[in-house]
Amino acid sequence: MSNDIFVWVEQFSGHPTAASWEAAGLARRLADELGSDVTACVFGGQGIEPLAQEAISYGADRVLLAEDATLADFRVEPQAALLAKVVREAEPAVVLIGATFRGRELGPALAVELDTGCIADCTALEFEDGQLVATRPIYAGKLLSRCVIPERRPQIFTTRVRAFPKPEPDSSRSGEVTRVEPVLAEDEIPSKVTGFKETKGGVSLTDAAIIVSGGRGVGGPEGYEPLRELAQVLGAALGASRAAVDAGWIPYEHQVGQTGKTVSPDLYIACGISGAIQHQAGMRTSKVIVAINKDPEAPIFKLAHYGIVNDLFKVVPALTEAFKEKLG
Amino acid sequence: MHIVVCTKHTPDSEAKMSVDEAGNVSWGESPLIINPWDEYAVEEALLLREKYGGTVTVISMGPEEALEALKHAIAMGCDEAIRIWEESCADSDTLATSYVLARAIEKMGDVDLVLFGKSAIDAETWQTGPAVARRLGYPSLMYTIKIAELDPDGRTITVERLLEEGRQVVSAPLPAVVGTTKGINEPRYTSFIGIRKAARMEYPLWTLADIGAEADKVGAAGSAVRWPQIFMPPVREGEAEIIEGETVAETARILVEKLLAEKVI
Ligand SMILES: Cc1cc2nc3c(=O)[nH]c(=O)nc-3n(C[C@H](O)[C@H](O)[C@H](O)COP(=O)(O)OP(=O)(O)OC[C@H]3O[C@@H](n4cnc5c(N)ncnc54)[C@H](O)[C@@H]3O)c2cc1C
Ligand SMILES: Nc1ncnc2c1ncn2[C@@H]1O[C@H](COP(=O)(O)O)[C@@H](O)[C@H]1O
């Protein structure tokens, strides 16, 4: 057994996700505290070699690179099989995985494969008396839980997206790249990816640094237009409450909350959203929350840092103008 | 088709959660309900049964309270419900839970599809589905928002599943594990007849011996994860700072200044 930290680098069509580098930054910090090394696992299709250098710039000392058609589109079976193999060989103390859809599927599959534990969706990870202690939200963030994996190794953690800072890449760092071969051949993998339907509409909610979100107060599908304009000026993603999604005004992919996405942007602008507890469940950890609502008694004002009590159809276009003036 | 739906009970999503000094979690007067995400899995199973025939069995590893979830699933229209429990199953993490569920499914023998909800709204690990798939060696089709095709005779399934960037279309052989997500369907309400059926049903209880599970792989003994402390998150004090200018344009400018000062843009 070593004290090394493994981090899984996830990619889509050869593009790494921010969640991977957040996990890599955390891996670096933990390895520095232990005086050990970080190994990044970069498993993808042909052409992902540049990600190896990128992983090093984000803190890896060593990269295990697998470049193979079977690993191009995400499927949990070949990823878990290869990750399990390299982990068995190197016996790291910790494996970190970003808690994206892919990571959330991979973590528990790897845990079963290695007969160890996986702690999901960590928002903090610290050593206490030599033991890694994870903090994670439960009951939609109404409570927090501290979790440990006292005996089994490796300890697997998935890290909540945007809960850990993405480090500044340092291109002067150097590291060693080792090529590894996939464990499963194509005919040993049960699932076949036959297509992909990309979501239109720009920035992904879970990665977004800024979210402009609209609820029942937008009044209809066309009510999202002023919000889209504001989002465009800010490079923000568009969110929604369940009431608006259920009304069919905007697709479910945009829903924030207990039965939608959990987001944690730097800035969350809630427009015409009352702030029901289930909505709060998905956005309460946002750094700064702005509420725009006609009703001064709306519960969202209890959670928000800044509020404007007025018609969103007056306020949102005015905000768009004001940002345009400032941001040029 | 034999479809198994895994489900568990949770406190209502409106429940006010609290923790006492001894660390005991309470949900006050709120009722225990079926994990809301599992209603999508149950609904999908019922839709598939309507189309292809067969039976739908719901299973839960849990103490008596788990009957709340099983009863709801029966009242929606499922055929059979099985609870799996022994005191030694307490304090299971997902490693241990997935072991028990996988053993129970193996015992049934003739299962074509295993359905899960996306996650449970209590511990929210999102892990049980993928872990059961791994244990059974079945394809893992998580976050499915649409079953595009199912061919019981050709024994294949094609689903659209959510990833951050869009929907991945995946085909796999049966038996398979499908994790459902909101958007796949609109779960039905329980019917009066269903509720009466659920009240009269027998709910067989399977023990570890019944499913051939090894004692050291269940409960605390079989779990890798411990959760020594549960606590209330620090609450944000006070109310929003309400911004009010002479005009809407001025209000907007004041807010923009403040946000720039916060360095969130
Ligand atoms: C099991 C369960 C799960 C749920 N999951 C979710 C979830 O994931 N996400 C979620 O969002 N909800 C969820 N809900 C629903 C939640 O309880 C609320 O019903 C929902 O969030 C309300 O959406 P809303 O704020 O848009 O609508 P409303 O509560 O109707 O609020 C609309 C607000 O808009 C304001 N308004 C109206 N017109 C204007 C205007 N012109 N300008 C400014 N303000 C205006 C009103 O004052 C009001 O405050 C869930 C509920 C349950 C039971
Ligand atoms: N003890 C259990 N018995 C049956 N199903 C369960 C159990 N625990 C979790 N599940 C199901 O697994 C899915 C994911 O739950 P979780 O991994 O707890 O977020 C949900 O559909 C749960 O209902």
PDB file of N, CA and C and ligand atoms in Angstrom, chain A residues 214-219 224 240-246 249 252 255-261 268 270-282 292-301 308-315, chain B residues 12-14 33 36-37 39-40 121 182, ligand 1:
ATOM      1  N   GLY A 214     -35.220  31.216 -13.831  1.00  0.00           N
ATOM      2  CA  GLY A 214     -36.567  31.780 -13.872  1.00  0.00           C
ATOM      3  C   GLY A 214     -37.603  30.786 -13.413  1.00  0.00           C
ATOM      4  N   GLY A 215     -38.621  31.266 -12.701  1.00  0.00           N
ATOM      5  CA  GLY A 215     -39.681  30.395 -12.200  1.00  0.00           C
ATOM      6  C   GLY A 215     -41.025  30.768 -12.785  1.00  0.00           C
ATOM      7  N   ARG A 216     -42.078  30.423 -12.064  1.00  0.00           N
ATOM      8  CA  ARG A 216     -43.430  30.663 -12.536  1.00  0.00           C
ATOM      9  C   ARG A 216     -43.652  32.135 -12.880  1.00  0.00           C
ATOM     10  N   GLY A 217     -42.899  32.989 -12.202  1.00  0.00           N
ATOM     11  CA  GLY A 217     -43.037  34.425 -12.441  1.00  0.00           C
ATOM     12  C   GLY A 217     -42.724  34.863 -13.871  1.00  0.00           C
ATOM     13  N   VAL A 218     -42.008  34.058 -14.646  1.00  0.00           N
ATOM     14  CA  VAL A 218     -41.723  34.471 -16.035  1.00  0.00           C
ATOM     15  C   VAL A 218     -42.964  34.333 -16.914  1.00  0.00           C
ATOM     16  N   GLY A 219     -43.964  33.606 -16.431  1.00  0.00           N
ATOM     17  CA  GLY A 219     -45.289  33.638 -17.058  1.00  0.00           C
ATOM     18  C   GLY A 219     -45.501  32.779 -18.287  1.00  0.00           C
ATOM     19  N   TYR A 224     -38.799  33.657 -20.853  1.00  0.00           N
ATOM     20  CA  TYR A 224     -37.368  33.383 -20.654  1.00  0.00           C
ATOM     21  C   TYR A 224     -36.481  34.260 -21.526  1.00  0.00           C
ATOM     22  N   ALA A 240     -34.102  26.987 -13.999  1.00  0.00           N
ATOM     23  CA  ALA A 240     -35.551  27.109 -13.892  1.00  0.00           C
ATOM     24  C   ALA A 240     -36.041  26.424 -12.631  1.00  0.00           C
ATOM     25  N   SER A 241     -37.213  26.815 -12.177  1.00  0.00           N
ATOM     26  CA  SER A 241     -37.858  26.096 -11.070  1.00  0.00           C
ATOM     27  C   SER A 241     -38.696  24.972 -11.663  1.00  0.00           C
ATOM     28  N   ARG A 242     -39.116  24.097 -10.786  1.00  0.00           N
ATOM     29  CA  ARG A 242     -39.938  22.983 -11.233  1.00  0.00           C
ATOM     30  C   ARG A 242     -41.277  23.467 -11.786  1.00  0.00           C
ATOM     31  N   ALA A 243     -41.820  24.522 -11.175  1.00  0.00           N
ATOM     32  CA  ALA A 243     -43.114  25.019 -11.640  1.00  0.00           C
ATOM     33  C   ALA A 243     -43.032  25.361 -13.129  1.00  0.00           C
ATOM     34  N   ALA A 244     -41.936  26.002 -13.535  1.00  0.00           N
ATOM     35  CA  ALA A 244     -41.786  26.395 -14.940  1.00  0.00           C
ATOM     36  C   ALA A 244     -41.546  25.170 -15.833  1.00  0.00           C
ATOM     37  N   VAL A 245     -40.797  24.208 -15.313  1.00  0.00           N
ATOM     38  CA  VAL A 245     -40.530  22.984 -16.090  1.00  0.00           C
ATOM     39  C   VAL A 245     -41.825  22.185 -16.244  1.00  0.00           C
ATOM     40  N   ASP A 246     -42.553  22.046 -15.146  1.00  0.00           N
ATOM     41  CA  ASP A 246     -43.811  21.280 -15.201  1.00  0.00           C
ATOM     42  C   ASP A 246     -44.824  21.940 -16.135  1.00  0.00           C
ATOM     43  N   TRP A 249     -42.582  25.154 -20.025  1.00  0.00           N
ATOM     44  CA  TRP A 249     -42.012  26.377 -20.586  1.00  0.00           C
ATOM     45  C   TRP A 249     -40.549  26.209 -20.964  1.00  0.00           C
ATOM     46  N   TYR A 252     -36.650  19.983 -18.901  1.00  0.00           N
ATOM     47  CA  TYR A 252     -36.245  19.513 -17.563  1.00  0.00           C
ATOM     48  C   TYR A 252     -34.752  19.692 -17.295  1.00  0.00           C
ATOM     49  N   GLN A 255     -33.873  22.320 -14.870  1.00  0.00           N
ATOM     50  CA  GLN A 255     -34.453  22.425 -13.527  1.00  0.00           C
ATOM     51  C   GLN A 255     -33.412  22.355 -12.416  1.00  0.00           C
ATOM     52  N   VAL A 256     -33.534  23.298 -11.494  1.00  0.00           N
ATOM     53  CA  VAL A 256     -32.671  23.342 -10.322  1.00  0.00           C
ATOM     54  C   VAL A 256     -33.503  22.924  -9.119  1.00  0.00           C
ATOM     55  N   GLY A 257     -32.935  22.109  -8.261  1.00  0.00           N
ATOM     56  CA  GLY A 257     -33.635  21.767  -7.037  1.00  0.00           C
ATOM     57  C   GLY A 257     -33.539  20.306  -6.694  1.00  0.00           C
ATOM     58  N   GLN A 258     -34.292  19.947  -5.687  1.00  0.00           N
ATOM     59  CA  GLN A 258     -34.226  18.590  -5.167  1.00  0.00           C
ATOM     60  C   GLN A 258     -34.473  17.547  -6.253  1.00  0.00           C
ATOM     61  N   THR A 259     -35.435  17.786  -7.131  1.00  0.00           N
ATOM     62  CA  THR A 259     -35.674  16.834  -8.209  1.00  0.00           C
ATOM     63  C   THR A 259     -35.094  17.329  -9.526  1.00  0.00           C
ATOM     64  N   GLY A 260     -34.176  18.268  -9.442  1.00  0.00           N
ATOM     65  CA  GLY A 260     -33.480  18.748 -10.621  1.00  0.00           C
ATOM     66  C   GLY A 260     -31.990  18.709 -10.350  1.00  0.00           C
ATOM     67  N   LYS A 261     -31.273  19.692 -10.825  1.00  0.00           N
ATOM     68  CA  LYS A 261     -29.827  19.693 -10.639  1.00  0.00           C
ATOM     69  C   LYS A 261     -29.445  20.430  -9.367  1.00  0.00           C
ATOM     70  N   TYR A 268     -26.057  33.318  -8.354  1.00  0.00           N
ATOM     71  CA  TYR A 268     -27.340  32.728  -8.764  1.00  0.00           C
ATOM     72  C   TYR A 268     -28.381  33.832  -8.741  1.00  0.00           C
ATOM     73  N   ALA A 270     -32.155  34.583  -9.110  1.00  0.00           N
ATOM     74  CA  ALA A 270     -33.463  33.922  -9.139  1.00  0.00           C
ATOM     75  C   ALA A 270     -34.527  34.942  -9.515  1.00  0.00           C
ATOM     76  N   CYS A 271     -35.177  34.728 -10.647  1.00  0.00           N
ATOM     77  CA  CYS A 271     -36.167  35.687 -11.146  1.00  0.00           C
ATOM     78  C   CYS A 271     -37.556  35.050 -11.106  1.00  0.00           C
ATOM     79  N   GLY A 272     -38.454  35.620 -10.352  1.00  0.00           N
ATOM     80  CA  GLY A 272     -39.815  35.085 -10.289  1.00  0.00           C
ATOM     81  C   GLY A 272     -39.855  33.684  -9.728  1.00  0.00           C
ATOM     82  N   ILE A 273     -39.000  33.434  -8.741  1.00  0.00           N
ATOM     83  CA  ILE A 273     -38.954  32.138  -8.054  1.00  0.00           C
ATOM     84  C   ILE A 273     -39.240  32.405  -6.583  1.00  0.00           C
ATOM     85  N   SER A 274     -40.212  31.680  -6.014  1.00  0.00           N
ATOM     86  CA  SER A 274     -40.598  31.981  -4.629  1.00  0.00           C
ATOM     87  C   SER A 274     -39.566  31.478  -3.627  1.00  0.00           C
ATOM     88  N   GLY A 275     -38.850  30.403  -3.972  1.00  0.00           N
ATOM     89  CA  GLY A 275     -37.831  29.898  -3.055  1.00  0.00           C
ATOM     90  C   GLY A 275     -38.329  28.773  -2.166  1.00  0.00           C
ATOM     91  N   ALA A 276     -39.139  27.864  -2.750  1.00  0.00           N
ATOM     92  CA  ALA A 276     -39.604  26.685  -2.003  1.00  0.00           C
ATOM     93  C   ALA A 276     -38.406  25.878  -1.532  1.00  0.00           C
ATOM     94  N   ILE A 277     -38.617  25.150  -0.446  1.00  0.00           N
ATOM     95  CA  ILE A 277     -37.517  24.394   0.158  1.00  0.00           C
ATOM     96  C   ILE A 277     -36.872  23.446  -0.855  1.00  0.00           C
ATOM     97  N   GLN A 278     -37.697  22.863  -1.753  1.00  0.00           N
ATOM     98  CA  GLN A 278     -37.126  21.942  -2.740  1.00  0.00           C
ATOM     99  C   GLN A 278     -36.296  22.674  -3.783  1.00  0.00           C
ATOM    100  N   HIS A 279     -36.629  23.920  -4.039  1.00  0.00           N
ATOM    101  CA  HIS A 279     -35.800  24.694  -4.956  1.00  0.00           C
ATOM    102  C   HIS A 279     -34.485  25.065  -4.266  1.00  0.00           C
ATOM    103  N   GLN A 280     -34.601  25.513  -3.023  1.00  0.00           N
ATOM    104  CA  GLN A 280     -33.402  25.861  -2.243  1.00  0.00           C
ATOM    105  C   GLN A 280     -32.423  24.692  -2.174  1.00  0.00           C
ATOM    106  N   ALA A 281     -32.972  23.476  -2.104  1.00  0.00           N
ATOM    107  CA  ALA A 281     -32.120  22.294  -1.980  1.00  0.00           C
ATOM    108  C   ALA A 281     -31.089  22.231  -3.093  1.00  0.00           C
ATOM    109  N   GLY A 282     -31.440  22.776  -4.252  1.00  0.00           N
ATOM    110  CA  GLY A 282     -30.527  22.680  -5.380  1.00  0.00           C
ATOM    111  C   GLY A 282     -29.593  23.850  -5.538  1.00  0.00           C
ATOM    112  N   ILE A 292     -35.042  38.371  -7.487  1.00  0.00           N
ATOM    113  CA  ILE A 292     -35.883  39.406  -8.077  1.00  0.00           C
ATOM    114  C   ILE A 292     -37.307  38.876  -8.028  1.00  0.00           C
ATOM    115  N   ASN A 293     -38.146  39.554  -7.236  1.00  0.00           N
ATOM    116  CA  ASN A 293     -39.494  39.035  -7.029  1.00  0.00           C
ATOM    117  C   ASN A 293     -40.415  40.193  -6.655  1.00  0.00           C
ATOM    118  N   LYS A 294     -41.642  40.142  -7.149  1.00  0.00           N
ATOM    119  CA  LYS A 294     -42.629  41.192  -6.855  1.00  0.00           C
ATOM    120  C   LYS A 294     -43.079  41.160  -5.401  1.00  0.00           C
ATOM    121  N   ASP A 295     -42.986  39.953  -4.821  1.00  0.00           N
ATOM    122  CA  ASP A 295     -43.560  39.756  -3.487  1.00  0.00           C
ATOM    123  C   ASP A 295     -42.480  39.876  -2.414  1.00  0.00           C
ATOM    124  N   PRO A 296     -42.527  40.947  -1.603  1.00  0.00           N
ATOM    125  CA  PRO A 296     -41.463  41.131  -0.594  1.00  0.00           C
ATOM    126  C   PRO A 296     -41.460  40.010   0.451  1.00  0.00           C
ATOM    127  N   GLU A 297     -42.559  39.267   0.542  1.00  0.00           N
ATOM    128  CA  GLU A 297     -42.638  38.197   1.542  1.00  0.00           C
ATOM    129  C   GLU A 297     -42.129  36.855   0.988  1.00  0.00           C
ATOM    130  N   ALA A 298     -41.715  36.800  -0.265  1.00  0.00           N
ATOM    131  CA  ALA A 298     -41.292  35.515  -0.850  1.00  0.00           C
ATOM    132  C   ALA A 298     -40.128  34.928  -0.042  1.00  0.00           C
ATOM    133  N   PRO A 299     -40.188  33.641   0.272  1.00  0.00           N
ATOM    134  CA  PRO A 299     -39.141  33.021   1.099  1.00  0.00           C
ATOM    135  C   PRO A 299     -37.730  33.135   0.511  1.00  0.00           C
ATOM    136  N   ILE A 300     -37.639  33.332  -0.777  1.00  0.00           N
ATOM    137  CA  ILE A 300     -36.313  33.432  -1.400  1.00  0.00           C
ATOM    138  C   ILE A 300     -35.510  34.586  -0.786  1.00  0.00           C
ATOM    139  N   PHE A 301     -36.211  35.622  -0.298  1.00  0.00           N
ATOM    140  CA  PHE A 301     -35.492  36.769   0.296  1.00  0.00           C
ATOM    141  C   PHE A 301     -34.822  36.407   1.624  1.00  0.00           C
ATOM    142  N   ILE A 308     -34.273  42.455  -5.085  1.00  0.00           N
ATOM    143  CA  ILE A 308     -34.960  43.582  -5.706  1.00  0.00           C
ATOM    144  C   ILE A 308     -36.446  43.209  -5.728  1.00  0.00           C
ATOM    145  N   VAL A 309     -37.262  44.058  -5.103  1.00  0.00           N
ATOM    146  CA  VAL A 309     -38.687  43.782  -5.051  1.00  0.00           C
ATOM    147  C   VAL A 309     -39.348  44.573  -6.168  1.00  0.00           C
ATOM    148  N   ASN A 310     -39.593  43.898  -7.281  1.00  0.00           N
ATOM    149  CA  ASN A 310     -40.175  44.587  -8.434  1.00  0.00           C
ATOM    150  C   ASN A 310     -40.497  43.550  -9.505  1.00  0.00           C
ATOM    151  N   ASP A 311     -41.111  44.035 -10.566  1.00  0.00           N
ATOM    152  CA  ASP A 311     -41.463  43.166 -11.687  1.00  0.00           C
ATOM    153  C   ASP A 311     -40.193  42.739 -12.430  1.00  0.00           C
ATOM    154  N   LEU A 312     -40.018  41.449 -12.591  1.00  0.00           N
ATOM    155  CA  LEU A 312     -38.791  40.966 -13.237  1.00  0.00           C
ATOM    156  C   LEU A 312     -38.679  41.461 -14.674  1.00  0.00           C
ATOM    157  N   PHE A 313     -39.822  41.720 -15.317  1.00  0.00           N
ATOM    158  CA  PHE A 313     -39.755  42.178 -16.714  1.00  0.00           C
ATOM    159  C   PHE A 313     -39.242  43.617 -16.818  1.00  0.00           C
ATOM    160  N   LYS A 314     -39.249  44.364 -15.682  1.00  0.00           N
ATOM    161  CA  LYS A 314     -38.595  45.668 -15.673  1.00  0.00           C
ATOM    162  C   LYS A 314     -37.139  45.514 -15.238  1.00  0.00           C
ATOM    163  N   VAL A 315     -36.939  44.668 -14.204  1.00  0.00           N
ATOM    164  CA  VAL A 315     -35.611  44.608 -13.577  1.00  0.00           C
ATOM    165  C   VAL A 315     -34.593  43.892 -14.482  1.00  0.00           C
TER     166      VAL A 315
ATOM    167  N   ASP B  12     -40.586  12.586   3.997  1.00  0.00           N
ATOM    168  CA  ASP B  12     -41.157  13.468   2.981  1.00  0.00           C
ATOM    169  C   ASP B  12     -40.172  14.600   2.658  1.00  0.00           C
ATOM    170  N   SER B  13     -40.204  15.047   1.397  1.00  0.00           N
ATOM    171  CA  SER B  13     -39.229  16.078   1.011  1.00  0.00           C
ATOM    172  C   SER B  13     -39.503  17.424   1.694  1.00  0.00           C
ATOM    173  N   GLU B  14     -40.722  17.601   2.220  1.00  0.00           N
ATOM    174  CA  GLU B  14     -41.026  18.844   2.941  1.00  0.00           C
ATOM    175  C   GLU B  14     -40.541  18.790   4.392  1.00  0.00           C
ATOM    176  N   ILE B  33     -42.358   8.180   3.279  1.00  0.00           N
ATOM    177  CA  ILE B  33     -42.974   7.972   1.968  1.00  0.00           C
ATOM    178  C   ILE B  33     -42.045   7.110   1.122  1.00  0.00           C
ATOM    179  N   PRO B  36     -39.180   9.645  -3.517  1.00  0.00           N
ATOM    180  CA  PRO B  36     -39.890  10.215  -4.677  1.00  0.00           C
ATOM    181  C   PRO B  36     -39.279   9.826  -6.027  1.00  0.00           C
ATOM    182  N   TRP B  37     -37.977   9.690  -6.104  1.00  0.00           N
ATOM    183  CA  TRP B  37     -37.337   9.305  -7.369  1.00  0.00           C
ATOM    184  C   TRP B  37     -37.748   7.915  -7.818  1.00  0.00           C
ATOM    185  N   GLU B  39     -40.635   6.622  -7.719  1.00  0.00           N
ATOM    186  CA  GLU B  39     -41.936   6.593  -8.401  1.00  0.00           C
ATOM    187  C   GLU B  39     -41.734   6.551  -9.917  1.00  0.00           C
ATOM    188  N   TYR B  40     -40.661   7.148 -10.388  1.00  0.00           N
ATOM    189  CA  TYR B  40     -40.394   7.113 -11.840  1.00  0.00           C
ATOM    190  C   TYR B  40     -40.018   5.700 -12.272  1.00  0.00           C
ATOM    191  N   ILE B 121     -33.593  10.366  -1.568  1.00  0.00           N
ATOM    192  CA  ILE B 121     -33.498  11.759  -1.097  1.00  0.00           C
ATOM    193  C   ILE B 121     -33.028  11.867   0.345  1.00  0.00           C
ATOM    194  N   LYS B 182     -36.094  11.763 -13.500  1.00  0.00           N
ATOM    195  CA  LYS B 182     -37.284  12.554 -13.767  1.00  0.00           C
ATOM    196  C   LYS B 182     -37.311  12.919 -15.247  1.00  0.00           C
TER     197      LYS B 182
HETATM  198  C1  LIG C   1     -41.071  16.060  -4.027  1.00  0.00           C
HETATM  199  C2  LIG C   1     -40.966  17.469  -4.563  1.00  0.00           C
HETATM  200  C3  LIG C   1     -39.831  17.807  -5.274  1.00  0.00           C
HETATM  201  C4  LIG C   1     -39.674  19.101  -5.805  1.00  0.00           C
HETATM  202  N1  LIG C   1     -38.524  19.403  -6.484  1.00  0.00           N
HETATM  203  C5  LIG C   1     -38.367  20.667  -6.944  1.00  0.00           C
HETATM  204  C6  LIG C   1     -37.159  21.043  -7.634  1.00  0.00           C
HETATM  205  O1  LIG C   1     -36.261  20.223  -7.885  1.00  0.00           O
HETATM  206  N2  LIG C   1     -37.013  22.305  -8.039  1.00  0.00           N
HETATM  207  C7  LIG C   1     -37.977  23.248  -7.828  1.00  0.00           C
HETATM  208  O2  LIG C   1     -37.770  24.401  -8.240  1.00  0.00           O
HETATM  209  N3  LIG C   1     -39.118  22.936  -7.203  1.00  0.00           N
HETATM  210  C8  LIG C   1     -39.333  21.662  -6.764  1.00  0.00           C
HETATM  211  N4  LIG C   1     -40.514  21.347  -6.155  1.00  0.00           N
HETATM  212  C9  LIG C   1     -41.625  22.323  -6.215  1.00  0.00           C
HETATM  213  C10 LIG C   1     -41.535  23.405  -5.183  1.00  0.00           C
HETATM  214  O3  LIG C   1     -42.177  22.953  -3.995  1.00  0.00           O
HETATM  215  C11 LIG C   1     -42.265  24.644  -5.699  1.00  0.00           C
HETATM  216  O4  LIG C   1     -43.585  24.300  -6.056  1.00  0.00           O
HETATM  217  C12 LIG C   1     -41.602  25.295  -6.921  1.00  0.00           C
HETATM  218  O5  LIG C   1     -40.218  25.479  -6.679  1.00  0.00           O
HETATM  219  C13 LIG C   1     -42.234  26.635  -7.171  1.00  0.00           C
HETATM  220  O6  LIG C   1     -41.671  27.231  -8.318  1.00  0.00           O
HETATM  221  P1  LIG C   1     -41.678  28.795  -8.483  1.00  0.00           P
HETATM  222  O7  LIG C   1     -40.910  29.419  -7.385  1.00  0.00           O
HETATM  223  O8  LIG C   1     -41.244  29.087  -9.874  1.00  0.00           O
HETATM  224  O9  LIG C   1     -43.239  29.146  -8.429  1.00  0.00           O
HETATM  225  P2  LIG C   1     -44.058  29.919  -7.344  1.00  0.00           P
HETATM  226  O10 LIG C   1     -43.878  29.353  -5.997  1.00  0.00           O
HETATM  227  O11 LIG C   1     -45.439  30.025  -7.878  1.00  0.00           O
HETATM  228  O12 LIG C   1     -43.385  31.337  -7.308  1.00  0.00           O
HETATM  229  C14 LIG C   1     -43.459  32.259  -8.333  1.00  0.00           C
HETATM  230  C15 LIG C   1     -42.883  33.552  -7.798  1.00  0.00           C
HETATM  231  O13 LIG C   1     -42.791  34.496  -8.843  1.00  0.00           O
HETATM  232  C16 LIG C   1     -43.130  35.776  -8.350  1.00  0.00           C
HETATM  233  N5  LIG C   1     -43.553  36.548  -9.508  1.00  0.00           N
HETATM  234  C17 LIG C   1     -44.650  36.383 -10.288  1.00  0.00           C
HETATM  235  N6  LIG C   1     -44.648  37.255 -11.301  1.00  0.00           N
HETATM  236  C18 LIG C   1     -43.547  38.013 -11.167  1.00  0.00           C
HETATM  237  C19 LIG C   1     -42.986  39.094 -11.912  1.00  0.00           C
HETATM  238  N7  LIG C   1     -43.571  39.570 -13.029  1.00  0.00           N
HETATM  239  N8  LIG C   1     -41.851  39.644 -11.481  1.00  0.00           N
HETATM  240  C20 LIG C   1     -41.238  39.179 -10.358  1.00  0.00           C
HETATM  241  N9  LIG C   1     -41.716  38.156  -9.626  1.00  0.00           N
HETATM  242  C21 LIG C   1     -42.859  37.588 -10.026  1.00  0.00           C
HETATM  243  C22 LIG C   1     -44.186  35.519  -7.319  1.00  0.00           C
HETATM  244  O14 LIG C   1     -44.210  36.562  -6.366  1.00  0.00           O
HETATM  245  C23 LIG C   1     -43.721  34.182  -6.702  1.00  0.00           C
HETATM  246  O15 LIG C   1     -42.920  34.417  -5.568  1.00  0.00           O
HETATM  247  C24 LIG C   1     -40.679  20.063  -5.618  1.00  0.00           C
HETATM  248  C25 LIG C   1     -41.839  19.716  -4.882  1.00  0.00           C
HETATM  249  C26 LIG C   1     -41.987  18.444  -4.365  1.00  0.00           C
HETATM  250  C27 LIG C   1     -43.210  18.124  -3.578  1.00  0.00           C
END
